[in-house]
Coordinates of C-alpha atoms and ligand atoms in Angstrom, one line a residue:
M1 CA 15.7 17.1 1.5
A2 CA 15.8 18.5 5.0
N3 CA 18.8 17.7 7.2
L4 CA 19.3 17.5 11.0
I5 CA 22.6 19.1 11.7
L6 CA 24.0 18.1 15.1
I7 CA 26.4 20.5 16.7
L8 CA 28.2 19.3 19.8
G9 CA 29.3 21.3 22.8
D10 CA 32.9 21.6 21.6
Q11 CA 31.9 22.6 18.1
L12 CA 30.7 26.1 18.7
S13 CA 31.9 27.7 15.5
P14 CA 30.0 29.1 12.7
Q15 CA 32.7 27.7 10.3
I16 CA 32.1 24.2 11.7
S17 CA 32.1 21.7 8.7
A18 CA 28.6 20.4 9.6
L19 CA 27.2 23.8 8.6
E20 CA 28.9 23.9 5.1
N21 CA 26.4 24.3 2.4
A22 CA 23.5 24.0 4.8
N23 CA 20.2 25.6 4.0
P24 CA 18.9 27.9 6.9
A25 CA 15.4 27.8 5.6
G26 CA 15.1 24.0 5.4
D27 CA 17.6 22.3 7.7
R28 CA 17.3 22.1 11.3
I29 CA 20.1 22.4 13.8
V30 CA 20.2 20.4 17.0
M31 CA 22.1 21.2 20.1
A32 CA 21.6 19.4 23.4
E33 CA 22.6 19.5 27.1
V34 CA 22.3 15.9 28.1
A35 CA 23.0 13.8 31.2
D36 CA 25.2 11.3 29.4
E37 CA 27.6 14.0 28.2
A38 CA 27.5 16.0 31.5
G39 CA 28.1 12.9 33.6
Y40 CA 30.6 10.5 31.8
T41 CA 33.2 11.9 34.2
N42 CA 33.3 14.2 37.2
H43 CA 33.4 17.5 35.1
H44 CA 34.6 20.5 37.1
K45 CA 31.6 22.7 37.7
K46 CA 33.3 25.7 35.9
K47 CA 33.7 23.5 32.7
L48 CA 29.9 22.6 32.9
V49 CA 29.1 26.3 33.2
L50 CA 31.5 27.2 30.4
L51 CA 30.1 24.7 28.0
F52 CA 26.4 25.1 28.8
S53 CA 26.6 28.8 28.7
A54 CA 28.7 28.9 25.5
M55 CA 26.3 26.5 23.9
R56 CA 23.2 28.5 24.8
H57 CA 24.9 31.7 23.5
F58 CA 26.0 30.0 20.4
A59 CA 22.4 28.8 19.8
E60 CA 21.0 32.3 20.3
Q61 CA 23.6 33.5 17.8
L62 CA 22.6 31.0 15.2
K63 CA 18.8 31.8 15.6
A64 CA 19.7 35.6 15.3
D65 CA 21.4 34.7 12.0
G66 CA 18.3 33.0 10.6
W67 CA 18.9 29.3 11.5
R68 CA 16.1 27.0 12.9
V69 CA 17.6 25.6 16.0
H70 CA 16.2 23.0 18.4
Y71 CA 18.1 23.6 21.8
H72 CA 17.6 20.9 24.4
D73 CA 18.1 22.5 28.0
F74 CA 19.5 20.2 30.6
A75 CA 16.7 18.9 33.0
A76 CA 17.4 16.1 35.5
D77 CA 14.2 14.3 34.7
S78 CA 14.4 14.6 31.0
E79 CA 13.5 11.5 29.1
Y80 CA 16.4 12.5 26.7
K81 CA 19.5 11.3 28.4
S82 CA 21.8 11.1 25.5
L83 CA 22.6 12.9 22.3
E84 CA 21.2 9.9 20.3
D85 CA 17.8 10.3 22.4
V86 CA 17.6 14.0 21.3
V87 CA 18.6 13.3 17.6
A88 CA 16.0 10.4 17.5
G89 CA 13.3 12.6 18.9
Q90 CA 14.0 15.4 16.4
L91 CA 14.1 13.1 13.5
T92 CA 10.7 12.0 14.3
A93 CA 9.4 15.5 15.1
Q94 CA 10.9 17.3 12.1
S95 CA 10.7 14.4 9.5
C96 CA 14.3 15.0 8.5
E97 CA 15.9 12.5 6.3
R98 CA 19.5 12.6 7.2
V99 CA 21.8 13.6 10.0
I100 CA 24.9 15.7 9.4
T101 CA 27.7 16.3 12.0
T102 CA 31.4 17.1 12.4
E103 CA 33.5 14.3 13.6
C104 CA 33.8 14.4 17.4
G105 CA 36.8 14.5 19.5
E106 CA 36.3 11.4 21.7
W107 CA 36.6 7.8 20.9
R108 CA 33.7 7.0 23.2
L109 CA 31.2 9.2 21.4
H110 CA 32.7 8.6 18.0
E111 CA 31.8 4.8 18.4
Q112 CA 28.2 5.8 19.4
I113 CA 27.8 8.2 16.5
S114 CA 29.3 5.7 14.1
Q115 CA 26.4 3.3 14.9
W116 CA 23.6 5.8 14.4
H117 CA 22.9 5.1 10.8
T118 CA 21.7 1.6 11.8
R119 CA 20.3 2.6 15.2
L120 CA 18.4 5.6 13.8
G121 CA 17.7 4.1 10.4
V122 CA 18.8 7.3 8.4
P123 CA 22.0 8.2 6.6
V124 CA 24.6 9.9 8.9
E125 CA 27.2 12.0 7.3
I126 CA 30.2 12.6 9.5
R127 CA 32.4 15.4 8.2
P128 CA 36.1 16.0 9.0
D129 CA 36.9 18.7 11.6
T130 CA 38.5 21.4 9.6
R131 CA 39.4 23.4 12.7
F132 CA 42.5 21.2 12.9
I133 CA 45.5 22.1 10.6
A134 CA 46.4 18.3 10.0
G135 CA 43.6 15.9 9.1
K136 CA 43.6 12.5 10.6
K137 CA 44.9 11.0 7.4
E138 CA 47.5 13.6 6.9
F139 CA 48.8 12.7 10.3
A140 CA 48.8 8.9 9.7
D141 CA 50.5 9.5 6.3
W142 CA 53.2 11.5 8.0
A143 CA 53.6 8.8 10.7
E144 CA 53.7 6.0 8.2
G145 CA 57.1 4.2 8.1
R146 CA 58.7 6.5 10.8
K147 CA 60.4 4.5 13.5
Q148 CA 59.9 7.4 16.1
L149 CA 57.3 10.0 15.9
R150 CA 58.8 13.3 17.2
M151 CA 56.8 16.5 17.7
E152 CA 59.5 18.7 16.5
F153 CA 59.6 17.3 13.0
F154 CA 55.9 17.2 12.7
Y155 CA 55.8 20.8 13.9
R156 CA 58.2 22.0 11.2
E157 CA 55.8 20.4 8.6
M158 CA 53.0 22.4 10.2
R159 CA 55.1 25.7 9.9
R160 CA 55.7 25.0 6.3
K161 CA 52.1 24.2 5.7
T162 CA 50.7 27.3 7.4
G163 CA 53.6 29.6 6.6
L164 CA 53.6 30.8 10.2
L165 CA 56.9 32.5 11.0
M166 CA 58.4 31.4 7.7
T167 CA 60.4 33.7 5.4
A168 CA 59.7 34.0 1.7
D169 CA 62.7 31.6 1.1
G170 CA 61.0 29.0 3.2
D171 CA 63.3 29.4 6.2
P172 CA 62.2 29.8 9.8
E173 CA 62.0 33.5 11.0
G174 CA 64.9 34.3 13.4
G175 CA 67.1 31.7 11.9
H176 CA 65.8 28.9 14.2
W177 CA 62.8 26.5 14.4
N178 CA 62.8 26.6 18.1
F179 CA 63.8 29.1 20.8
D180 CA 63.0 26.9 23.8
A181 CA 66.5 27.4 25.3
D182 CA 65.5 31.0 26.1
N183 CA 62.3 29.9 27.9
R184 CA 63.3 28.5 31.2
K185 CA 63.4 31.5 33.5
K186 CA 62.4 31.5 37.1
W187 CA 59.9 34.1 37.9
T188 CA 60.7 36.2 40.9
G189 CA 57.7 38.6 40.9
K190 CA 59.1 40.9 38.3
P191 CA 57.8 41.9 35.8
A192 CA 54.3 41.7 37.3
A193 CA 52.0 39.1 35.8
P194 CA 48.9 40.6 34.1
A195 CA 45.5 40.2 35.8
P196 CA 43.6 37.4 33.8
F197 CA 41.0 38.4 31.2
R198 CA 37.5 38.5 33.0
V199 CA 34.0 38.5 31.7
E200 CA 31.3 39.1 34.3
P201 CA 28.4 36.5 34.0
D202 CA 25.4 37.8 32.1
D203 CA 21.7 36.5 32.6
I204 CA 22.4 33.3 30.7
T205 CA 25.5 32.5 32.5
R206 CA 23.9 33.2 35.9
Q207 CA 21.1 30.9 35.0
V208 CA 23.6 28.1 34.1
I209 CA 25.6 28.7 37.3
E210 CA 22.4 28.1 39.3
L211 CA 21.6 25.0 37.2
V212 CA 25.0 23.6 37.8
N213 CA 25.0 24.3 41.5
R214 CA 21.6 22.7 41.8
H215 CA 22.2 19.5 39.7
F216 CA 25.9 19.0 39.8
A217 CA 26.5 19.9 43.4
D218 CA 28.7 16.7 43.9
H219 CA 30.9 17.5 40.9
F220 CA 34.5 18.7 41.6
G221 CA 35.3 22.5 41.9
T222 CA 33.3 25.5 42.4
T223 CA 31.3 27.9 40.2
E224 CA 32.4 30.9 42.4
D225 CA 34.0 33.8 40.6
F226 CA 33.1 32.3 37.2
H227 CA 34.8 34.7 34.6
F228 CA 35.3 32.8 31.4
A229 CA 34.3 34.1 28.1
V230 CA 31.2 32.3 26.8
T231 CA 30.9 34.0 23.3
R232 CA 33.2 34.2 20.3
K233 CA 33.4 38.0 20.7
D234 CA 34.6 37.7 24.3
A235 CA 37.0 34.9 23.4
E236 CA 38.5 37.1 20.8
A237 CA 38.8 39.8 23.4
A238 CA 40.7 37.4 25.6
L239 CA 43.1 36.6 22.8
E240 CA 43.8 40.3 22.4
H241 CA 44.3 40.6 26.1
F242 CA 46.8 37.9 26.0
I243 CA 48.7 39.3 23.0
D244 CA 48.8 42.8 24.7
Y245 CA 49.6 41.9 28.3
A246 CA 51.0 38.4 28.5
L247 CA 52.6 37.2 25.2
P248 CA 55.8 39.5 25.6
C249 CA 56.8 37.4 28.7
F250 CA 55.1 34.2 27.7
G251 CA 58.4 32.6 26.4
D252 CA 60.6 33.7 29.2
Y253 CA 58.4 32.4 32.0
Q254 CA 56.7 29.5 30.2
D255 CA 58.2 26.9 32.6
A256 CA 58.0 28.9 35.8
I257 CA 55.7 28.2 38.7
S258 CA 54.7 30.7 41.3
D259 CA 53.4 30.3 44.9
T260 CA 51.2 33.3 44.6
E261 CA 50.1 33.8 40.9
D262 CA 47.8 31.2 39.3
W263 CA 48.0 32.3 35.7
L264 CA 51.5 33.9 35.2
F265 CA 51.9 34.8 31.5
H266 CA 50.0 31.9 30.1
A267 CA 47.3 32.5 27.4
I268 CA 44.4 30.8 29.3
L269 CA 43.0 30.3 25.7
S270 CA 42.7 26.4 25.6
P271 CA 39.1 26.4 26.9
Y272 CA 38.0 28.6 24.1
I273 CA 40.0 27.1 21.4
N274 CA 38.9 23.5 22.3
C275 CA 35.2 24.3 22.4
G276 CA 35.2 26.2 19.2
L277 CA 34.9 29.8 20.4
L278 CA 38.4 30.7 19.1
D279 CA 40.1 29.5 15.9
P280 CA 43.6 28.1 16.7
L281 CA 45.1 29.4 13.4
A282 CA 43.7 32.9 14.0
A283 CA 45.4 32.8 17.5
C284 CA 48.7 31.9 16.0
E285 CA 48.4 34.6 13.2
A286 CA 47.6 37.2 15.9
A287 CA 50.7 36.2 17.8
A288 CA 52.9 36.2 14.5
Q289 CA 51.5 39.5 13.8
A290 CA 52.7 40.8 17.3
W291 CA 56.3 39.7 16.4
Y292 CA 56.2 41.3 12.9
S293 CA 55.1 44.6 14.6
G294 CA 57.7 44.6 17.3
R295 CA 55.2 43.9 20.2
A296 CA 56.5 40.5 21.3
P297 CA 59.9 38.8 21.1
I298 CA 60.5 35.8 18.8
N299 CA 61.1 33.2 21.7
A300 CA 57.6 34.1 23.1
V301 CA 55.8 34.0 19.7
E302 CA 57.5 30.8 18.4
G303 CA 56.9 29.1 21.7
F304 CA 53.3 30.1 21.7
I305 CA 52.8 28.9 17.9
R306 CA 54.6 25.7 18.6
Q307 CA 52.2 24.8 21.5
I308 CA 49.4 25.1 19.1
I309 CA 50.4 24.0 15.7
G310 CA 53.0 21.6 17.1
W311 CA 51.9 20.0 20.3
R312 CA 48.2 20.4 20.1
E313 CA 48.0 19.0 16.5
F314 CA 50.6 16.3 17.4
V315 CA 48.6 15.0 20.4
R316 CA 45.5 14.7 18.3
G317 CA 47.2 12.9 15.7
I318 CA 48.6 10.4 18.2
Y319 CA 45.2 9.9 19.8
W320 CA 43.4 9.0 16.6
L321 CA 46.4 6.9 15.3
H322 CA 46.4 4.8 18.4
M323 CA 42.9 4.6 19.7
P324 CA 41.1 2.7 21.0
D325 CA 44.0 0.4 22.4
Y326 CA 45.9 3.6 23.4
A327 CA 43.6 4.2 26.4
K328 CA 44.5 0.8 27.8
E329 CA 48.4 1.2 27.7
N330 CA 50.2 0.9 31.0
R331 CA 53.8 0.1 30.0
L332 CA 55.3 0.8 33.4
G333 CA 52.8 -1.6 35.0
N334 CA 51.4 0.9 37.5
S335 CA 48.8 -0.3 40.1
R336 CA 48.3 2.3 42.6
P337 CA 44.8 3.8 42.9
L338 CA 44.6 7.7 42.6
P339 CA 45.2 9.1 46.1
W340 CA 42.3 11.0 47.5
L341 CA 44.4 14.1 48.0
Y342 CA 44.0 14.9 44.3
W343 CA 40.3 15.7 45.0
T344 CA 41.0 17.5 48.2
G345 CA 44.3 19.2 47.7
K346 CA 45.0 18.2 51.5
T347 CA 48.7 17.6 51.7
H348 CA 51.7 19.3 53.2
M349 CA 53.5 19.3 49.9
R350 CA 53.1 23.0 49.0
C351 CA 53.4 22.6 45.3
M352 CA 50.9 19.8 45.2
H353 CA 48.5 21.7 47.4
K354 CA 48.8 24.9 45.4
A355 CA 48.3 23.1 42.0
I356 CA 45.3 21.3 43.1
D357 CA 43.8 24.2 44.9
A358 CA 44.2 26.4 41.9
T359 CA 42.7 23.6 39.8
R360 CA 39.7 23.4 42.2
R361 CA 39.1 27.1 42.1
N362 CA 39.8 27.9 38.5
A363 CA 39.4 24.6 36.4
Y364 CA 42.8 25.7 35.3
A365 CA 46.4 25.0 36.1
H366 CA 49.2 25.8 33.8
H367 CA 51.3 23.4 31.8
I368 CA 54.1 23.0 34.1
Q369 CA 51.9 22.5 37.1
R370 CA 50.1 19.7 35.2
L371 CA 53.3 18.1 33.9
M372 CA 55.9 18.7 36.7
V373 CA 53.8 18.8 39.9
T374 CA 50.6 16.8 39.9
G375 CA 51.9 14.8 36.8
N376 CA 55.4 14.2 38.2
F377 CA 53.8 13.0 41.5
A378 CA 51.5 10.5 39.7
L379 CA 54.4 9.2 37.7
L380 CA 56.8 8.8 40.5
T381 CA 54.1 7.1 42.8
G382 CA 53.0 4.7 40.0
I383 CA 49.4 5.7 39.8
K384 CA 47.2 3.6 37.4
P385 CA 47.1 5.5 34.1
E386 CA 43.2 5.1 33.8
E387 CA 42.6 6.8 37.1
I388 CA 45.1 9.7 36.7
C389 CA 43.7 10.3 33.1
D390 CA 40.1 10.3 34.5
W391 CA 41.2 13.0 37.0
Y392 CA 42.7 15.2 34.3
L393 CA 39.7 14.7 32.1
A394 CA 37.5 15.9 34.8
V395 CA 39.2 18.8 36.5
Y396 CA 40.2 21.1 33.6
A397 CA 37.9 23.4 31.5
D398 CA 39.9 22.5 28.4
A399 CA 39.7 18.7 28.9
Y400 CA 38.5 16.4 26.2
D401 CA 39.7 12.9 25.6
W402 CA 41.7 13.6 22.4
V403 CA 43.9 16.2 24.1
E404 CA 44.0 15.0 27.7
L405 CA 44.8 11.3 27.1
P406 CA 48.0 11.7 25.2
N407 CA 49.1 14.5 27.5
V408 CA 48.6 12.4 30.6
L409 CA 49.0 8.8 29.5
G410 CA 51.9 9.6 27.1
M411 CA 53.6 12.8 28.2
V412 CA 53.2 12.5 31.9
M413 CA 52.9 8.8 32.7
H414 CA 55.1 7.4 29.8
A415 CA 52.6 4.5 29.7
D416 CA 52.7 4.4 26.0
G417 CA 56.4 3.7 25.7
G418 CA 57.3 7.2 24.6
H419 CA 55.2 8.6 21.8
L420 CA 55.2 12.1 23.6
G421 CA 58.8 12.1 24.8
S422 CA 61.9 10.1 24.5
K423 CA 62.3 9.9 28.2
P424 CA 59.9 10.3 31.2
Y425 CA 59.6 13.8 32.7
A426 CA 60.4 12.4 36.1
A427 CA 62.1 14.9 38.4
S428 CA 63.1 15.3 42.1
G429 CA 62.2 18.3 44.2
K430 CA 65.3 20.2 42.8
Y431 CA 63.4 20.9 39.6
I432 CA 60.5 22.4 41.4
H433 CA 62.7 24.4 43.6
R434 CA 64.5 25.7 40.5
M435 CA 61.4 26.8 38.7
S436 CA 59.3 28.0 41.6
D437 CA 59.2 29.7 45.0
H438 CA 57.1 27.0 46.6
C439 CA 59.8 25.3 48.5
A440 CA 60.6 28.4 50.8
N441 CA 57.0 28.1 52.1
C442 CA 56.8 24.3 52.3
H443 CA 56.5 22.0 55.3
Y444 CA 59.2 19.7 53.7
N445 CA 62.8 20.6 53.1
V446 CA 63.9 20.3 49.5
N447 CA 67.5 20.0 50.4
K448 CA 66.8 16.8 52.4
S449 CA 66.1 13.4 50.8
T450 CA 66.0 10.7 53.6
E451 CA 64.9 12.5 56.8
D452 CA 61.3 12.7 58.0
D453 CA 60.8 16.3 56.9
A454 CA 62.6 15.6 53.4
C455 CA 60.8 16.7 50.3
P456 CA 59.0 13.5 49.2
F457 CA 59.8 14.1 45.5
N458 CA 63.5 13.4 46.2
A459 CA 63.4 9.9 47.5
L460 CA 60.4 9.1 45.2
Y461 CA 62.5 10.2 42.2
W462 CA 65.2 7.8 43.1
H463 CA 62.8 4.9 43.8
F464 CA 61.4 5.5 40.3
I465 CA 64.7 5.4 38.7
D466 CA 65.6 2.2 40.6
R467 CA 62.4 0.3 40.0
H468 CA 62.3 1.0 36.4
R469 CA 65.9 0.2 35.6
D470 CA 65.0 -2.4 33.1
D471 CA 62.7 0.1 31.2
F472 CA 65.2 3.0 31.1
E473 CA 68.7 2.1 31.7
N474 CA 69.5 1.7 28.0
N475 CA 67.7 4.9 27.2
P476 CA 70.7 7.3 26.1
R477 CA 68.9 10.2 27.7
M478 CA 68.6 8.4 31.1
G479 CA 72.2 6.8 31.3
M480 CA 73.5 9.6 33.4
M481 CA 70.7 9.1 36.0
Y482 CA 71.7 5.6 36.3
R483 CA 75.4 6.4 36.7
N484 CA 74.5 9.0 39.4
W485 CA 72.3 6.4 41.2
D486 CA 75.0 3.6 41.0
K487 CA 77.7 6.2 42.2
Q488 CA 75.9 6.6 45.5
S489 CA 77.0 4.5 48.5
P490 CA 75.0 1.3 49.2
D491 CA 73.8 2.9 52.6
R492 CA 72.6 6.0 50.9
R493 CA 70.7 4.1 48.3
E494 CA 69.2 1.9 51.0
A495 CA 68.1 5.0 53.0
L496 CA 66.6 6.6 50.0
L497 CA 64.7 3.5 49.1
T498 CA 63.5 3.0 52.7
R499 CA 62.3 6.6 52.8
A500 CA 60.5 6.2 49.5
E501 CA 58.9 3.0 50.6
W502 CA 57.5 4.8 53.6
L503 CA 56.2 7.6 51.4
L504 CA 54.5 5.2 49.1
D505 CA 52.8 3.4 52.0
N506 CA 51.7 6.8 53.5
V507 CA 50.8 8.5 50.2
E508 CA 47.4 9.6 51.5
N509 CA 48.9 11.4 54.3
L510 CA 51.8 13.4 53.0
Ligands
LIG601 P1 49.5 28.1 27.2 O1 50.5 27.6 27.9 O2 49.5 29.6 27.0 O3 49.7 27.5 25.7 C1 49.0 28.0 24.5 C2 48.1 27.0 23.9 O4 48.9 26.0 23.3 C3 47.1 26.4 24.8 O5 46.0 27.2 24.8 C4 46.8 25.1 24.0 O6 45.8 25.2 23.1 C5 48.1 24.7 23.4 N1 48.9 23.8 24.1 C6 50.0 24.0 24.9 N2 50.5 22.7 25.3 C7 49.7 21.8 24.7 C8 49.7 20.4 24.8 N3 50.7 19.7 25.5 N4 48.8 19.7 24.2 C9 47.8 20.4 23.6 N5 47.7 21.7 23.4 C10 48.7 22.4 24.0 N6 45.5 20.9 27.0 C11 44.2 20.9 26.7 O7 43.8 21.7 26.0 N7 43.3 20.0 27.4 C12 43.6 19.1 28.3 O8 42.8 18.2 28.7 C13 45.1 19.1 28.6 N8 45.5 18.2 29.7 C14 46.8 18.2 29.9 C15 47.3 17.3 30.9 C16 48.6 17.2 31.3 C17 49.1 16.3 32.2 C18 49.5 18.2 30.6 C19 50.9 18.1 30.9 C20 49.1 19.0 29.6 C21 47.8 19.0 29.4 N9 47.3 20.0 28.3 C22 46.0 20.0 28.0 C23 48.2 20.8 27.8 C24 48.5 22.2 28.3 O9 48.8 22.0 29.7 C25 47.3 23.2 28.2 O10 46.9 23.1 26.9 C26 47.5 24.5 28.7 O11 48.0 24.4 30.2 C27 46.3 25.4 28.5 O12 46.5 26.7 29.1 P2 46.9 27.9 28.3 O13 45.7 28.2 27.3 O14 47.1 29.1 29.3 O15 48.1 27.5 27.5
LIG602 C1 32.0 17.9 27.7 C2 30.6 18.0 27.4 C3 29.6 18.3 28.3 C4 30.0 18.4 29.7 N1 28.3 18.3 28.0 C5 28.0 18.3 26.7 C6 26.6 18.5 26.3 O1 25.7 18.4 27.2 N2 26.3 18.3 25.0 C7 27.2 18.2 24.0 O2 26.9 18.2 22.9 N3 28.6 18.0 24.4 C8 28.9 18.1 25.7 N4 30.2 18.0 26.0 C9 31.2 17.7 25.0 C10 31.1 16.1 24.6 O3 30.9 15.4 25.8 C11 32.3 15.5 23.9 O4 33.4 15.7 24.8 C12 32.8 16.3 22.6 O5 31.6 16.6 21.9 C13 33.7 15.4 22.0 O6 34.1 16.1 20.9

């Protein structure tokens, strides 16, 4: 029986479960660039180039390895608009009797594929995505009966399961599970941040850049200076580059923000890990090896591994545990539309401008920019979760619903009531000042709160605290904030709230 094997744009791994036990001589692989997937959000142009080029390279590799591959190139006037259209067309053309695929990462597409057996009239086998360390059921079993789900405890399970940074006696290497306390240094320019890994576009990538510039001209961002890896070999070289040049300082400066450096000591591996070019476990094993051989300190290596087998696995677990209702959560009752400045970066707030401008140029901003700058601003100004989620889904090369949604709706917006953090990550300008050198170059003064030139984050922070008293006053981790707020004089509180109201009324012109 010949099978039609569908490989999605974020499943570019020869180990993908859909290919297990497949027969290169009889089965047919389908991969497709289609308008529905390229257009369900305003994907950054570099994300489109990355995916289409990586898909094309992967298809070429499969063919070279002896597979029969039907690859559907994007064409604006194609009659095949959706993955279903392409699969239906190939079922007829190839007289295959069954579709095999690996579970996809988005509820939207998952719902569609779940209906295919009736819509297409053939059996559709959906296999688990074994690139993740914890299966969906495993996470649900772990979550079952727990009053609160905390990443840290889940992470320890994942350490035990993988054996990463574990001693033979079953203890964490270095005597602690977590070295985060060492990971909060401000970066003052030294040591110099390494140049990011670069791959110059080959013929395939250049063709895709042309295609994206022609057909997706109105999408966010730019294709200029595209230098992402688009093959497994180059993604593995990017991992080596990170281990050699950035990992040693990754921990120390993990929370730092720079006015001049876009990438600092971050891995810049999420675009590859998420689309299948790089195996997450292999990345962790390479980092662990760097510690065992004395090439990187434990706070860096543990921090990196925690991001992948802890946070990354945890957010995926939360997504599948709570979808589809999760996407509709708005526990803080936000109603503000997304300010246009998120698309233009036109604002005098230096940190916001820099984070959005880097996002526009690179389809990348590091975690603290996403969380404490653009995220913090969205939280404090009360932007509708669905609108800020759609922005994050569009603008980053690593964005897929399963990972973006819990990070934004949960971690940033606290709209799910706190699955991703026991308190919101709300912060005033002081935090940004402590972790970055933006404020010295900013139009606003971070040391002021109520004046016309005061940093907007300051008054907005207190407005957030004040308006959400009912939500957070009894949260043990927020009590101090409320005591600090209540200690201020009525005149001072009034002035802060008046300034914040003005900022909220003028949010488009800050
Ligand atoms: P590093 O900082 O070097 O971290 C190493 C790796 O850890 C990353 O490559 C990534 O695979 C993993 N990782 C770290 N933090 C997280 C996390 N919170 N969730 C999942 N994986 C994590 N990550 C995405 O992959 N896609 C997204 O769409 C996405 N959206 C985000 C939105 C917001 C508001 C926030 C606060 C975070 C988001 N993240 C997302 C998590 C994180 O910011 C990115 O994974 C990270 O910035 C990617 O860059 P890097 O490879 O240099 O990561
Ligand atoms: C994100 C994306 C884009 C932009 N284009 C395609 C595509 O043309 N074909 C495809 O198979 N996948 C694409 N993807 C990824 C999917 O939209 C979807 O996000 C993931 O497959 C979910 O796991």
